[in-house]
Structure formats: C-alpha cells, structure tokens
Amino acid sequence: MKLSNMFAAAAATTLAGTAFAVPANNPVWIANGTQVWFAGNDTQYPDIDDAINAASDGDIIMINAGEYVTSLHINNNDVTVVPCYRTSTGFDDVDFVNPTEGFNNANGYAIRMSGSGNSYVGMYRQFTQLSNGQETSTVIMPVAADWSMNAPGVPLQGIAAYANNTLRTFDIESRSIDNVAIYATDAQGTFSNMWISTFQGYGGGVIASGDTNMTQFIDIDFDDMIATGNPLQLADGTTGPAVNVITVTGGESLFAGGTVGVTQNAAGSDGIVRCTGGTTTFDNVTISNNLAWASNGTIWCSGADTRVNMSRCQILDNTSRFGTFYWDASGATEAGGYCNFMRCNFERNQTANTYGGSNGFPAGGLAWVDGAVAGDRPLINYSDCGAQDNNQSMMDGYQANGDVNYMDVCSEWHPYARIARPFNMTAPIAPNDAPVSGGTDVNGDGTTDAADLAELQAALGTCTYDGDLDGSVNIDDLLGVIAAYGSTCQ
C-alpha cells in the first residue's frame, strides 16, 4: 500500500467516530461492474490523486464540494472525474487551483493528463461502453447526505443545463505567469463543461502538447486571464511550452462549444491562442473581447505543418497587431492542406498595422499571412463566412483588394485567399441553418419562445423592426405599421 493510502486509511479510521461523516463504503460497486470512488473533503481519499491512482478502467471518481489547491495527474484509461451530484442542488461546487507552495510546490498546473485514452474530466460521457461491448446511455447517480446512492438515476440529457450546453462543473485556475490550469501531454482524453481562469489574474488556460495529443475541450469558458507567453515552469526545474490562454504544440486538439474571452483575456507577444504544431480544430466557439496589442494575432499559427480549422465560430471585438488570425506560413505547402474557416463570423476586430507602410491603410481584420511564397496558390480558405465592421471599415464582407482603403485578408499568395461558398455581404452568417421542417424549437433548447424568433431573424438577415423582411429598417416598415395599426395578430 502507498504511504499516502495508509495515511488516508488512518484518517478514515480516526474520523469514523467523529462528527465528520465519511462514506461507509468507498469505493461502491455499481450495476455495470465498475466502481464509484468518493474523493476529496470528508472522504477516505482527501488526496484525490490516491483515488485516481487506485481506480480501474471504467471507474468514476466523484469529488466532494470544496476548493482544492493541488496538482492532479490523470494517466488512467476510461476513468471519469466529476463533482458529486445531489438530487436537490445539482453538481457540487468544486474548484482546483494549482499550488505554488507546500508538498506540490511549483508543479505548474492544477490538472495534468498524460496518455489517458478516453478519460473524461468535468462531465460524464454520453454513452458508457463496457469491455464486453455493451453500451448504455449514461445515468448520473445522485449522492445523498449519508453518501448512499439509492435515489433514482438522472439521465444525462435530463439535466436542462447539459442539454442546452450551459452547464459548468469544475472551476480550474492557474495563479502564476508560468502556470496553466490544464497541461495535457500526448493525451487522448476529454475535458468538458468547466470554467478555466486564474486565481490572481496572471496565468494560462491549457497547454496541449505531443505528437499523439488528441485532447478534446468541450463547452469550456476561458475567461479573465492575463497570459504572457512565459515558459511553463515545472517542479523539477525544467520548462515546458509557452503559457497562453490556449497553447497547442502538436497532435490534433479539438475545441467545441464554449467561449474564449467573453470576460476579457489579455496576452503578451504570443497571442491569445497559440498553435505551433499539429492541426487544431475549433467548432462553435466564441472568441471575443480579447486584447493582444503586442501580438501578431489574436489567434497565432506558425510552422510549415501547423494548421487551424474553424467552423461555426464567432470571432468578435478582438484587438491584435497584424491579423485577427495571423499565420507565419514559412515552408507551408499544399501537401499540408488549408487553414479553413467555415461558416464563421468576423465582426468589429481591430488590428494596429497598416498595409503599404506608414502611408497605408488598416489591414488584417480577418487574417494576415507572412512567409507565403509570392504568387503561389493560397493555403487559407473561407466558406460561407460573414464579416462586418472590421477595423471600423463599416464595410461588410471580404475586402481583398483594398477597396475604400481597407484590406481584410493580407498575403503574398495569388489570390490572397481562396473562397468556397461566398461571403455574406449584408449580415452575419447564422452558425446553424434554421430547420426546414419538423418543429418550432429552432435553437433546440426545448422551448418555443422569442429566442427561436431571434434565431430565425438572424438566419434570414432581418430583425424585429424589419416589417417587410427585406433586411433594412426604413420608411416602408413604418408605413406598414401605420397601415396595420389597431389590428390583431392571428
């Protein structure tokens, strides 16, 4: 038995006769042959790592409420690490803060995942597949005050906040310019439904590194960080990749849902999102309100084999130096594929540079590419995107040729960029098409209300005051209201 486990067992024996109630059985066997481990405050496993290390493939580790100054390390396969769920109050409030003093001094992260195929942190997986191939929809087992699990299970989809993608469980915080909340090295796990921020303002969000990195970050909010690009400082004195809000150095990471910077993030010279290797995919992520004055881009990509693919993303109100998306494409060839932007909106982004030197004009509201071979075919591609008011141009769509002294995409390629489905020139693109038929709940939140009307209006390029639905609010709409005044809606 590990020495820490011996201490945990002794603590459990001591606490059993006191006012503190610890689980009578820990772990608990459940019907599918796996175990649930209770860890954290007032359990036999106050050191959560002890429960993680003892768990077998397929087990669940439930964390009791509390703030934990710790550095967890997950290298198991198929484990699930989640807060306890209570019938009356929902998920416990659980915060993780990376330590800077004590036994785990200067580890540099609050949670590290290495290897760990198909492990989930923050939220349960939608389906559970056992080793015999049996697959079942996940049911959450509520934990009673006495740690019993006798209440009826709650289907995952039955939690409204989960169904509409607003549920957040863990709060994970870094607290130094050379620390991150999550450090994933050659991991194939999933982090989902959580907030990532800093405890004292300075620090980074996540680093995903390694050639076999396939970490997924689902419905996560990255907020309120000042990340300066300092090297990650580890406990053994070595350093790791640069600390930014998001850093990816290799493999194939996925960011789906969630936000980056709705509550403002700030960067040093390294950008808000920094990709130096591999292919990183962003789907349905809002990247907004980020300050990166000294950085070449809010999203900065560099390396001959580095690619970024973005779909259904809202890229809004960001400030950077060269391009909202900046790519140092030195050495990049067609063999590596495109950087793709599909059904994304770019609105009100600002860049500090000019095209054509000191007498030039604002440029790079969408993208700026350096290192391209002049005259070669472009390696950046836009399909079905929208663009409005970037660099305060008051121009909508893609201004590639410097019309009215603005240039949205700058490169040495010919043409500057490739365009598949055309840019929307009059209104932002709706991230999702409104359904053609089959119901009135357009946004899929389970109710039919004004929010569905707003989705339809956005898809049609209209708004509440546009009575004739032509995309403009003008005298014709006013005359229509006057003509219909006093009538009733049927």
mmCIF file of C-alpha atoms in Angstrom, residues 33-404:
data_model
loop_
_atom_site.group_PDB
_atom_site.id
_atom_site.type_symbol
_atom_site.label_atom_id
_atom_site.label_comp_id
_atom_site.label_asym_id
_atom_site.label_seq_id
_atom_site.Cartn_x
_atom_site.Cartn_y
_atom_site.Cartn_z
ATOM 1 C CA GLY A 33 -19.321 -3.919 -12.730
ATOM 2 C CA THR A 34 -17.322 -0.723 -12.271
ATOM 3 C CA GLN A 35 -16.774 1.282 -9.091
ATOM 4 C CA VAL A 36 -17.553 4.780 -7.834
ATOM 5 C CA TRP A 37 -14.853 6.372 -5.678
ATOM 6 C CA PHE A 38 -15.663 9.300 -3.398
ATOM 7 C CA ALA A 39 -12.690 11.648 -3.045
ATOM 8 C CA GLY A 40 -11.825 14.995 -1.539
ATOM 9 C CA ASN A 41 -13.044 16.608 1.661
ATOM 10 C CA ASP A 42 -14.634 14.338 4.310
ATOM 11 C CA THR A 43 -13.838 11.114 2.464
ATOM 12 C CA GLN A 44 -11.317 8.318 2.876
ATOM 13 C CA TYR A 45 -9.395 9.852 -0.037
ATOM 14 C CA PRO A 46 -8.726 13.502 0.872
ATOM 15 C CA ASP A 47 -5.791 13.297 -1.554
ATOM 16 C CA ILE A 48 -7.756 12.948 -4.790
ATOM 17 C CA ASP A 49 -4.727 11.527 -6.597
ATOM 18 C CA ASP A 50 -4.930 8.453 -4.337
ATOM 19 C CA ALA A 51 -8.406 7.641 -5.636
ATOM 20 C CA ILE A 52 -7.343 8.297 -9.233
ATOM 21 C CA ASN A 53 -4.329 6.012 -8.873
ATOM 22 C CA ALA A 54 -6.421 3.243 -7.313
ATOM 23 C CA ALA A 55 -9.209 3.406 -9.902
ATOM 24 C CA SER A 56 -9.554 0.838 -12.668
ATOM 25 C CA ASP A 57 -10.610 1.365 -16.257
ATOM 26 C CA GLY A 58 -14.231 2.470 -16.424
ATOM 27 C CA ASP A 59 -14.416 3.719 -12.816
ATOM 28 C CA ILE A 60 -15.926 7.039 -11.721
ATOM 29 C CA ILE A 61 -14.255 9.392 -9.225
ATOM 30 C CA MET A 62 -16.765 11.762 -7.601
ATOM 31 C CA ILE A 63 -15.263 14.842 -5.945
ATOM 32 C CA ASN A 64 -16.893 16.317 -2.851
ATOM 33 C CA ALA A 65 -17.502 20.076 -2.706
ATOM 34 C CA GLY A 66 -14.540 22.284 -1.891
ATOM 35 C CA GLU A 67 -11.565 24.270 -3.118
ATOM 36 C CA TYR A 68 -8.513 22.081 -3.704
ATOM 37 C CA VAL A 69 -5.036 23.559 -4.000
ATOM 38 C CA THR A 70 -3.469 20.604 -5.723
ATOM 39 C CA SER A 71 -1.873 19.213 -8.852
ATOM 40 C CA LEU A 72 -3.776 16.168 -10.069
ATOM 41 C CA HIS A 73 -2.213 13.749 -12.542
ATOM 42 C CA ILE A 74 -4.503 11.546 -14.630
ATOM 43 C CA ASN A 75 -2.916 8.792 -16.692
ATOM 44 C CA ASN A 76 -5.650 6.138 -16.435
ATOM 45 C CA ASN A 77 -7.765 4.909 -19.315
ATOM 46 C CA ASP A 78 -11.554 5.327 -19.383
ATOM 47 C CA VAL A 79 -11.934 6.945 -15.966
ATOM 48 C CA THR A 80 -14.453 9.707 -15.290
ATOM 49 C CA VAL A 81 -13.683 12.522 -12.830
ATOM 50 C CA VAL A 82 -16.756 14.596 -11.913
ATOM 51 C CA PRO A 83 -18.260 16.548 -8.996
ATOM 52 C CA CYS A 84 -20.762 14.781 -6.752
ATOM 53 C CA TYR A 85 -24.333 15.225 -7.937
ATOM 54 C CA ARG A 86 -27.106 15.931 -5.397
ATOM 55 C CA THR A 87 -30.801 15.498 -6.148
ATOM 56 C CA SER A 88 -31.761 18.833 -4.584
ATOM 57 C CA THR A 89 -28.846 21.070 -5.585
ATOM 58 C CA GLY A 90 -27.225 19.506 -8.640
ATOM 59 C CA PHE A 91 -23.465 19.301 -9.013
ATOM 60 C CA ASP A 92 -21.235 20.264 -6.084
ATOM 61 C CA ASP A 93 -19.076 23.378 -6.380
ATOM 62 C CA VAL A 94 -15.530 22.123 -6.911
ATOM 63 C CA ASP A 95 -12.537 24.399 -7.578
ATOM 64 C CA PHE A 96 -8.991 23.329 -8.424
ATOM 65 C CA VAL A 97 -6.118 25.791 -8.025
ATOM 66 C CA ASN A 98 -2.550 24.969 -8.949
ATOM 67 C CA PRO A 99 -0.286 25.165 -5.884
ATOM 68 C CA THR A 100 2.735 27.409 -5.529
ATOM 69 C CA GLU A 101 3.756 26.269 -2.040
ATOM 70 C CA GLY A 102 3.750 23.086 0.020
ATOM 71 C CA PHE A 103 4.162 19.445 -0.964
ATOM 72 C CA ASN A 104 3.150 20.105 -4.574
ATOM 73 C CA ASN A 105 5.198 23.262 -4.913
ATOM 74 C CA ALA A 106 5.561 24.693 -8.420
ATOM 75 C CA ASN A 107 4.157 21.764 -10.356
ATOM 76 C CA GLY A 108 2.959 24.319 -12.867
ATOM 77 C CA TYR A 109 -0.580 23.029 -13.339
ATOM 78 C CA ALA A 110 -3.787 22.197 -11.496
ATOM 79 C CA ILE A 111 -4.551 19.098 -13.597
ATOM 80 C CA ARG A 112 -2.230 17.154 -15.852
ATOM 81 C CA MET A 113 -3.366 14.425 -18.220
ATOM 82 C CA SER A 114 -0.788 12.221 -19.923
ATOM 83 C CA GLY A 115 -1.777 9.354 -22.179
ATOM 84 C CA SER A 116 -5.104 8.517 -20.579
ATOM 85 C CA GLY A 117 -7.120 7.255 -23.500
ATOM 86 C CA ASN A 118 -10.810 8.194 -23.382
ATOM 87 C CA SER A 119 -10.867 9.539 -19.828
ATOM 88 C CA TYR A 120 -13.376 12.296 -19.085
ATOM 89 C CA VAL A 121 -12.937 15.201 -16.672
ATOM 90 C CA GLY A 122 -15.745 17.584 -15.750
ATOM 91 C CA MET A 123 -18.736 15.766 -17.207
ATOM 92 C CA TYR A 124 -19.845 12.217 -17.882
ATOM 93 C CA ARG A 125 -19.592 10.740 -21.347
ATOM 94 C CA GLN A 126 -22.941 10.495 -23.122
ATOM 95 C CA PHE A 127 -22.693 6.721 -23.543
ATOM 96 C CA THR A 128 -20.842 4.145 -21.470
ATOM 97 C CA GLN A 129 -19.394 1.137 -23.282
ATOM 98 C CA LEU A 130 -18.180 -1.766 -21.176
ATOM 99 C CA SER A 131 -15.367 -4.138 -22.040
ATOM 100 C CA ASN A 132 -17.902 -6.745 -23.206
ATOM 101 C CA GLY A 133 -19.150 -4.293 -25.826
ATOM 102 C CA GLN A 134 -22.399 -3.439 -24.047
ATOM 103 C CA GLU A 135 -23.305 0.222 -24.477
ATOM 104 C CA THR A 136 -25.744 2.169 -22.328
ATOM 105 C CA SER A 137 -26.871 5.783 -22.066
ATOM 106 C CA THR A 138 -25.186 7.393 -19.085
ATOM 107 C CA VAL A 139 -27.287 7.779 -15.945
ATOM 108 C CA ILE A 140 -26.000 10.016 -13.137
ATOM 109 C CA MET A 141 -26.374 8.515 -9.671
ATOM 110 C CA PRO A 142 -27.253 11.202 -7.079
ATOM 111 C CA VAL A 143 -25.310 11.093 -3.812
ATOM 112 C CA ALA A 144 -27.290 11.528 -0.578
ATOM 113 C CA ALA A 145 -26.013 13.322 2.535
ATOM 114 C CA ASP A 146 -25.071 9.941 4.033
ATOM 115 C CA TRP A 147 -23.179 9.054 0.825
ATOM 116 C CA SER A 148 -25.758 6.469 -0.202
ATOM 117 C CA MET A 149 -26.719 6.194 -3.862
ATOM 118 C CA ASN A 150 -30.255 4.843 -3.612
ATOM 119 C CA ALA A 151 -32.142 7.633 -5.388
ATOM 120 C CA PRO A 152 -33.283 7.047 -8.981
ATOM 121 C CA GLY A 153 -30.634 7.826 -11.551
ATOM 122 C CA VAL A 154 -30.845 11.031 -13.590
ATOM 123 C CA PRO A 155 -30.395 10.665 -17.367
ATOM 124 C CA LEU A 156 -27.637 12.947 -18.588
ATOM 125 C CA GLN A 157 -29.914 14.523 -21.178
ATOM 126 C CA GLY A 158 -32.458 15.155 -18.421
ATOM 127 C CA ILE A 159 -30.292 17.927 -16.953
ATOM 128 C CA ALA A 160 -31.524 21.050 -18.734
ATOM 129 C CA ALA A 161 -28.232 22.946 -18.468
ATOM 130 C CA TYR A 162 -26.426 19.994 -20.055
ATOM 131 C CA ALA A 163 -28.960 19.711 -22.859
ATOM 132 C CA ASN A 164 -28.607 23.386 -23.787
ATOM 133 C CA ASN A 165 -24.807 23.491 -23.341
ATOM 134 C CA THR A 166 -24.745 25.932 -20.409
ATOM 135 C CA LEU A 167 -23.712 23.509 -17.658
ATOM 136 C CA ARG A 168 -20.358 24.207 -15.995
ATOM 137 C CA THR A 169 -18.958 21.897 -13.311
ATOM 138 C CA PHE A 170 -15.318 22.334 -12.250
ATOM 139 C CA ASP A 171 -13.636 25.715 -11.890
ATOM 140 C CA ILE A 172 -9.929 25.246 -12.678
ATOM 141 C CA GLU A 173 -7.500 28.088 -12.043
ATOM 142 C CA SER A 174 -3.832 28.835 -12.537
ATOM 143 C CA ARG A 175 -2.150 31.518 -10.463
ATOM 144 C CA SER A 176 1.218 32.475 -11.894
ATOM 145 C CA ILE A 177 2.532 33.734 -15.236
ATOM 146 C CA ASP A 178 4.376 30.422 -15.698
ATOM 147 C CA ASN A 179 1.487 28.108 -14.691
ATOM 148 C CA VAL A 180 -1.554 26.710 -16.500
ATOM 149 C CA ALA A 181 -4.845 25.266 -15.359
ATOM 150 C CA ILE A 182 -4.581 22.136 -17.547
ATOM 151 C CA TYR A 183 -1.468 20.529 -19.013
ATOM 152 C CA ALA A 184 -2.195 17.703 -21.469
ATOM 153 C CA THR A 185 0.764 15.750 -22.829
ATOM 154 C CA ASP A 186 0.145 13.122 -25.530
ATOM 155 C CA ALA A 187 -3.320 12.722 -24.032
ATOM 156 C CA GLN A 188 -6.442 11.347 -25.682
ATOM 157 C CA GLY A 189 -8.932 12.395 -23.014
ATOM 158 C CA THR A 190 -11.776 14.909 -22.811
ATOM 159 C CA PHE A 191 -12.223 17.958 -20.583
ATOM 160 C CA SER A 192 -15.745 19.333 -20.646
ATOM 161 C CA ASN A 193 -18.276 21.712 -19.093
ATOM 162 C CA MET A 194 -15.975 23.820 -16.927
ATOM 163 C CA TRP A 195 -14.605 27.296 -16.328
ATOM 164 C CA ILE A 196 -10.892 27.907 -16.783
ATOM 165 C CA SER A 197 -9.451 31.100 -15.355
ATOM 166 C CA THR A 198 -6.783 32.421 -12.985
ATOM 167 C CA PHE A 199 -6.745 32.805 -9.221
ATOM 168 C CA GLN A 200 -4.778 36.062 -9.157
ATOM 169 C CA GLY A 201 -5.200 37.400 -12.687
ATOM 170 C CA TYR A 202 -1.989 36.051 -14.208
ATOM 171 C CA GLY A 203 -1.626 32.589 -15.721
ATOM 172 C CA GLY A 204 -2.616 30.392 -18.619
ATOM 173 C CA GLY A 205 -5.524 28.178 -19.534
ATOM 174 C CA VAL A 206 -4.443 24.985 -21.277
ATOM 175 C CA ILE A 207 -1.378 23.542 -22.949
ATOM 176 C CA ALA A 208 -1.890 20.556 -25.259
ATOM 177 C CA SER A 209 1.383 19.074 -26.450
ATOM 178 C CA GLY A 210 2.867 15.996 -28.076
ATOM 179 C CA ASP A 211 2.626 14.374 -31.497
ATOM 180 C CA THR A 212 -0.058 11.954 -30.279
ATOM 181 C CA ASN A 213 -2.058 14.641 -28.483
ATOM 182 C CA MET A 214 -5.766 14.292 -29.311
ATOM 183 C CA THR A 215 -7.227 16.096 -26.302
ATOM 184 C CA GLN A 216 -10.750 17.467 -26.587
ATOM 185 C CA PHE A 217 -12.019 20.564 -24.771
ATOM 186 C CA ILE A 218 -15.818 20.692 -24.858
ATOM 187 C CA ASP A 219 -18.090 23.555 -23.718
ATOM 188 C CA ILE A 220 -15.366 25.300 -21.722
ATOM 189 C CA ASP A 221 -15.217 29.016 -20.904
ATOM 190 C CA PHE A 222 -11.708 30.535 -20.907
ATOM 191 C CA ASP A 223 -12.113 33.842 -19.085
ATOM 192 C CA ASP A 224 -10.332 36.660 -17.281
ATOM 193 C CA MET A 225 -6.691 35.673 -17.835
ATOM 194 C CA ILE A 226 -3.515 37.644 -18.398
ATOM 195 C CA ALA A 227 -1.243 35.156 -20.171
ATOM 196 C CA THR A 228 2.118 36.498 -21.265
ATOM 197 C CA GLY A 229 3.732 33.593 -23.139
ATOM 198 C CA ASN A 230 6.269 32.745 -20.409
ATOM 199 C CA PRO A 231 7.598 29.171 -20.489
ATOM 200 C CA LEU A 232 5.738 26.688 -18.293
ATOM 201 C CA GLN A 233 7.755 26.145 -15.105
ATOM 202 C CA LEU A 234 7.677 22.570 -13.783
ATOM 203 C CA ALA A 235 8.572 21.326 -10.304
ATOM 204 C CA ASP A 236 11.758 19.543 -11.432
ATOM 205 C CA GLY A 237 13.221 22.790 -12.733
ATOM 206 C CA THR A 238 12.526 22.077 -16.391
ATOM 207 C CA THR A 239 10.337 24.230 -18.572
ATOM 208 C CA GLY A 240 7.537 23.442 -20.976
ATOM 209 C CA PRO A 241 5.704 25.226 -23.793
ATOM 210 C CA ALA A 242 4.628 28.847 -23.639
ATOM 211 C CA VAL A 243 1.823 29.755 -21.246
ATOM 212 C CA ASN A 244 -1.072 31.369 -23.114
ATOM 213 C CA VAL A 245 -4.826 31.220 -22.779
ATOM 214 C CA ILE A 246 -4.615 28.275 -25.203
ATOM 215 C CA THR A 247 -1.365 26.711 -26.441
ATOM 216 C CA VAL A 248 -1.207 23.741 -28.837
ATOM 217 C CA THR A 249 2.179 22.399 -29.942
ATOM 218 C CA GLY A 250 1.246 19.212 -31.796
ATOM 219 C CA GLY A 251 -1.240 16.455 -32.474
ATOM 220 C CA GLU A 252 -4.917 17.096 -33.156
ATOM 221 C CA SER A 253 -6.779 19.029 -30.470
ATOM 222 C CA LEU A 254 -10.482 19.839 -30.658
ATOM 223 C CA PHE A 255 -12.232 22.794 -29.017
ATOM 224 C CA ALA A 256 -16.011 22.510 -29.393
ATOM 225 C CA GLY A 257 -18.506 24.934 -27.879
ATOM 226 C CA GLY A 258 -17.708 27.361 -25.098
ATOM 227 C CA THR A 259 -16.041 30.751 -25.153
ATOM 228 C CA VAL A 260 -12.617 32.366 -25.186
ATOM 229 C CA GLY A 261 -12.627 35.793 -23.619
ATOM 230 C CA VAL A 262 -16.226 36.900 -23.186
ATOM 231 C CA THR A 263 -14.819 38.119 -19.873
ATOM 232 C CA GLN A 264 -11.719 39.776 -21.240
ATOM 233 C CA ASN A 265 -8.425 37.923 -21.679
ATOM 234 C CA ALA A 266 -5.140 39.715 -22.344
ATOM 235 C CA ALA A 267 -1.937 38.453 -23.949
ATOM 236 C CA GLY A 268 1.676 39.476 -24.241
ATOM 237 C CA SER A 269 3.541 38.999 -27.509
ATOM 238 C CA ASP A 270 2.428 35.397 -28.004
ATOM 239 C CA GLY A 271 -1.291 35.775 -28.701
ATOM 240 C CA ILE A 272 -4.439 34.503 -27.031
ATOM 241 C CA VAL A 273 -4.499 31.216 -28.967
ATOM 242 C CA ARG A 274 -1.024 29.987 -29.986
ATOM 243 C CA CYS A 275 -0.588 26.996 -32.302
ATOM 244 C CA THR A 276 2.940 25.867 -33.176
ATOM 245 C CA GLY A 277 2.301 22.352 -34.452
ATOM 246 C CA GLY A 278 -0.346 19.843 -35.443
ATOM 247 C CA THR A 279 -3.904 20.571 -36.552
ATOM 248 C CA THR A 280 -6.240 22.357 -34.160
ATOM 249 C CA THR A 281 -9.992 22.430 -34.746
ATOM 250 C CA PHE A 282 -12.439 24.954 -33.289
ATOM 251 C CA ASP A 283 -16.151 24.269 -33.710
ATOM 252 C CA ASN A 284 -18.927 26.580 -32.498
ATOM 253 C CA VAL A 285 -16.578 28.564 -30.220
ATOM 254 C CA THR A 286 -16.999 32.279 -29.486
ATOM 255 C CA ILE A 287 -13.636 34.093 -29.408
ATOM 256 C CA SER A 288 -14.366 37.644 -28.338
ATOM 257 C CA ASN A 289 -13.221 40.667 -26.368
ATOM 258 C CA ASN A 290 -9.552 39.644 -26.227
ATOM 259 C CA LEU A 291 -6.664 42.116 -26.019
ATOM 260 C CA ALA A 292 -3.401 41.176 -27.753
ATOM 261 C CA TRP A 293 -1.938 44.539 -28.760
ATOM 262 C CA ALA A 294 1.659 43.304 -28.798
ATOM 263 C CA SER A 295 0.903 40.006 -30.522
ATOM 264 C CA ASN A 296 0.941 39.349 -34.242
ATOM 265 C CA GLY A 297 -2.552 37.899 -33.913
ATOM 266 C CA THR A 298 -5.340 37.058 -31.514
ATOM 267 C CA ILE A 299 -5.037 33.563 -32.996
ATOM 268 C CA TRP A 300 -1.410 32.951 -33.953
ATOM 269 C CA CYS A 301 -0.399 29.960 -36.039
ATOM 270 C CA SER A 302 3.187 29.203 -37.082
ATOM 271 C CA GLY A 303 5.049 26.290 -38.614
ATOM 272 C CA ALA A 304 5.104 24.633 -42.026
ATOM 273 C CA ASP A 305 2.901 21.760 -40.864
ATOM 274 C CA THR A 306 0.670 23.712 -38.477
ATOM 275 C CA ARG A 307 -2.964 24.142 -39.445
ATOM 276 C CA VAL A 308 -6.098 25.592 -37.836
ATOM 277 C CA ASN A 309 -9.637 24.690 -38.894
ATOM 278 C CA MET A 310 -12.546 26.774 -37.601
ATOM 279 C CA SER A 311 -16.249 26.156 -38.177
ATOM 280 C CA ARG A 312 -19.333 27.975 -36.846
ATOM 281 C CA CYS A 313 -17.128 30.279 -34.761
ATOM 282 C CA GLN A 314 -17.923 33.837 -33.705
ATOM 283 C CA ILE A 315 -14.722 35.936 -33.781
ATOM 284 C CA LEU A 316 -15.720 39.307 -32.393
ATOM 285 C CA ASP A 317 -14.275 42.512 -30.890
ATOM 286 C CA ASN A 318 -10.666 41.333 -30.646
ATOM 287 C CA THR A 319 -7.589 43.562 -30.830
ATOM 288 C CA SER A 320 -4.168 42.497 -32.107
ATOM 289 C CA ARG A 321 -1.179 43.750 -34.075
ATOM 290 C CA PHE A 322 -1.163 42.247 -37.603
ATOM 291 C CA GLY A 323 -4.163 39.982 -38.197
ATOM 292 C CA THR A 324 -7.027 38.711 -36.101
ATOM 293 C CA PHE A 325 -5.787 35.366 -37.440
ATOM 294 C CA TYR A 326 -2.047 35.522 -38.046
ATOM 295 C CA TRP A 327 -0.154 32.742 -39.826
ATOM 296 C CA ASP A 328 3.580 32.517 -40.315
ATOM 297 C CA ALA A 329 3.324 30.112 -43.256
ATOM 298 C CA SER A 330 7.056 29.810 -43.915
ATOM 299 C CA GLY A 331 7.683 26.451 -45.582
ATOM 300 C CA ALA A 332 3.981 25.567 -45.794
ATOM 301 C CA THR A 333 2.926 23.661 -48.912
ATOM 302 C CA GLU A 334 -0.306 22.332 -50.375
ATOM 303 C CA ALA A 335 0.603 18.895 -49.035
ATOM 304 C CA GLY A 336 -0.246 20.162 -45.563
ATOM 305 C CA GLY A 337 -3.705 21.343 -46.596
ATOM 306 C CA TYR A 338 -5.526 24.578 -45.853
ATOM 307 C CA CYS A 339 -6.260 26.650 -42.829
ATOM 308 C CA ASN A 340 -10.051 26.565 -43.178
ATOM 309 C CA PHE A 341 -12.717 28.965 -41.912
ATOM 310 C CA MET A 342 -16.214 27.616 -42.466
ATOM 311 C CA ARG A 343 -19.409 29.474 -41.537
ATOM 312 C CA CYS A 344 -17.506 31.803 -39.204
ATOM 313 C CA ASN A 345 -18.296 35.434 -38.424
ATOM 314 C CA PHE A 346 -15.635 38.129 -38.079
ATOM 315 C CA GLU A 347 -17.025 41.338 -36.588
ATOM 316 C CA ARG A 348 -15.520 44.533 -35.160
ATOM 317 C CA ASN A 349 -11.991 43.148 -34.872
ATOM 318 C CA GLN A 350 -9.180 45.708 -34.757
ATOM 319 C CA THR A 351 -5.551 45.470 -35.891
ATOM 320 C CA ALA A 352 -2.824 48.042 -35.354
ATOM 321 C CA ASN A 353 -0.818 47.557 -38.552
ATOM 322 C CA THR A 354 -1.234 49.146 -41.973
ATOM 323 C CA TYR A 355 -0.911 47.652 -45.445
ATOM 324 C CA GLY A 356 1.605 49.560 -47.509
ATOM 325 C CA GLY A 357 3.710 51.081 -44.750
ATOM 326 C CA SER A 358 3.187 54.283 -42.832
ATOM 327 C CA ASN A 359 1.005 55.728 -45.584
ATOM 328 C CA GLY A 360 -1.025 52.564 -45.953
ATOM 329 C CA PHE A 361 -4.421 51.624 -44.655
ATOM 330 C CA PRO A 362 -5.744 49.344 -41.876
ATOM 331 C CA ALA A 363 -5.467 45.692 -42.769
ATOM 332 C CA GLY A 364 -5.762 42.168 -41.416
ATOM 333 C CA GLY A 365 -9.206 42.397 -39.850
ATOM 334 C CA LEU A 366 -9.715 38.780 -40.886
ATOM 335 C CA ALA A 367 -6.185 37.477 -41.486
ATOM 336 C CA TRP A 368 -2.565 38.356 -42.148
ATOM 337 C CA VAL A 369 -0.150 35.791 -43.616
ATOM 338 C CA ASP A 370 3.639 36.111 -43.562
ATOM 339 C CA GLY A 371 6.146 33.737 -45.122
ATOM 340 C CA ALA A 372 3.989 32.881 -48.129
ATOM 341 C CA VAL A 373 5.701 32.274 -51.466
ATOM 342 C CA ALA A 374 4.697 35.219 -53.622
ATOM 343 C CA GLY A 375 2.357 34.224 -56.422
ATOM 344 C CA ASP A 376 1.698 30.696 -55.157
ATOM 345 C CA ARG A 377 -1.822 29.369 -54.730
ATOM 346 C CA PRO A 378 -3.351 30.322 -51.355
ATOM 347 C CA LEU A 379 -3.465 27.963 -48.381
ATOM 348 C CA ILE A 380 -6.145 29.847 -46.462
ATOM 349 C CA ASN A 381 -9.768 29.136 -47.338
ATOM 350 C CA TYR A 382 -13.099 30.765 -46.412
ATOM 351 C CA SER A 383 -16.503 29.189 -46.956
ATOM 352 C CA ASP A 384 -19.896 30.703 -46.094
ATOM 353 C CA CYS A 385 -18.400 33.256 -43.687
ATOM 354 C CA GLY A 386 -19.629 36.667 -42.609
ATOM 355 C CA ALA A 387 -17.629 39.839 -41.954
ATOM 356 C CA GLN A 388 -18.732 43.222 -40.646
ATOM 357 C CA ASP A 389 -17.038 46.410 -39.432
ATOM 358 C CA ASN A 390 -13.538 45.002 -39.008
ATOM 359 C CA ASN A 391 -11.008 47.809 -38.483
ATOM 360 C CA GLN A 392 -14.026 50.136 -38.313
ATOM 361 C CA SER A 393 -14.282 49.988 -42.085
ATOM 362 C CA MET A 394 -18.079 49.981 -41.992
ATOM 363 C CA MET A 395 -17.699 47.573 -44.885
ATOM 364 C CA ASP A 396 -19.347 44.173 -44.894
ATOM 365 C CA GLY A 397 -17.865 41.071 -46.448
ATOM 366 C CA TYR A 398 -14.420 40.343 -47.805
ATOM 367 C CA GLN A 399 -12.391 43.355 -48.937
ATOM 368 C CA ALA A 400 -9.409 41.644 -50.528
ATOM 369 C CA ASN A 401 -8.291 44.372 -52.908
ATOM 370 C CA GLY A 402 -8.169 47.343 -50.602
ATOM 371 C CA ASP A 403 -11.495 48.839 -51.668
ATOM 372 C CA VAL A 404 -12.149 52.123 -49.845
#
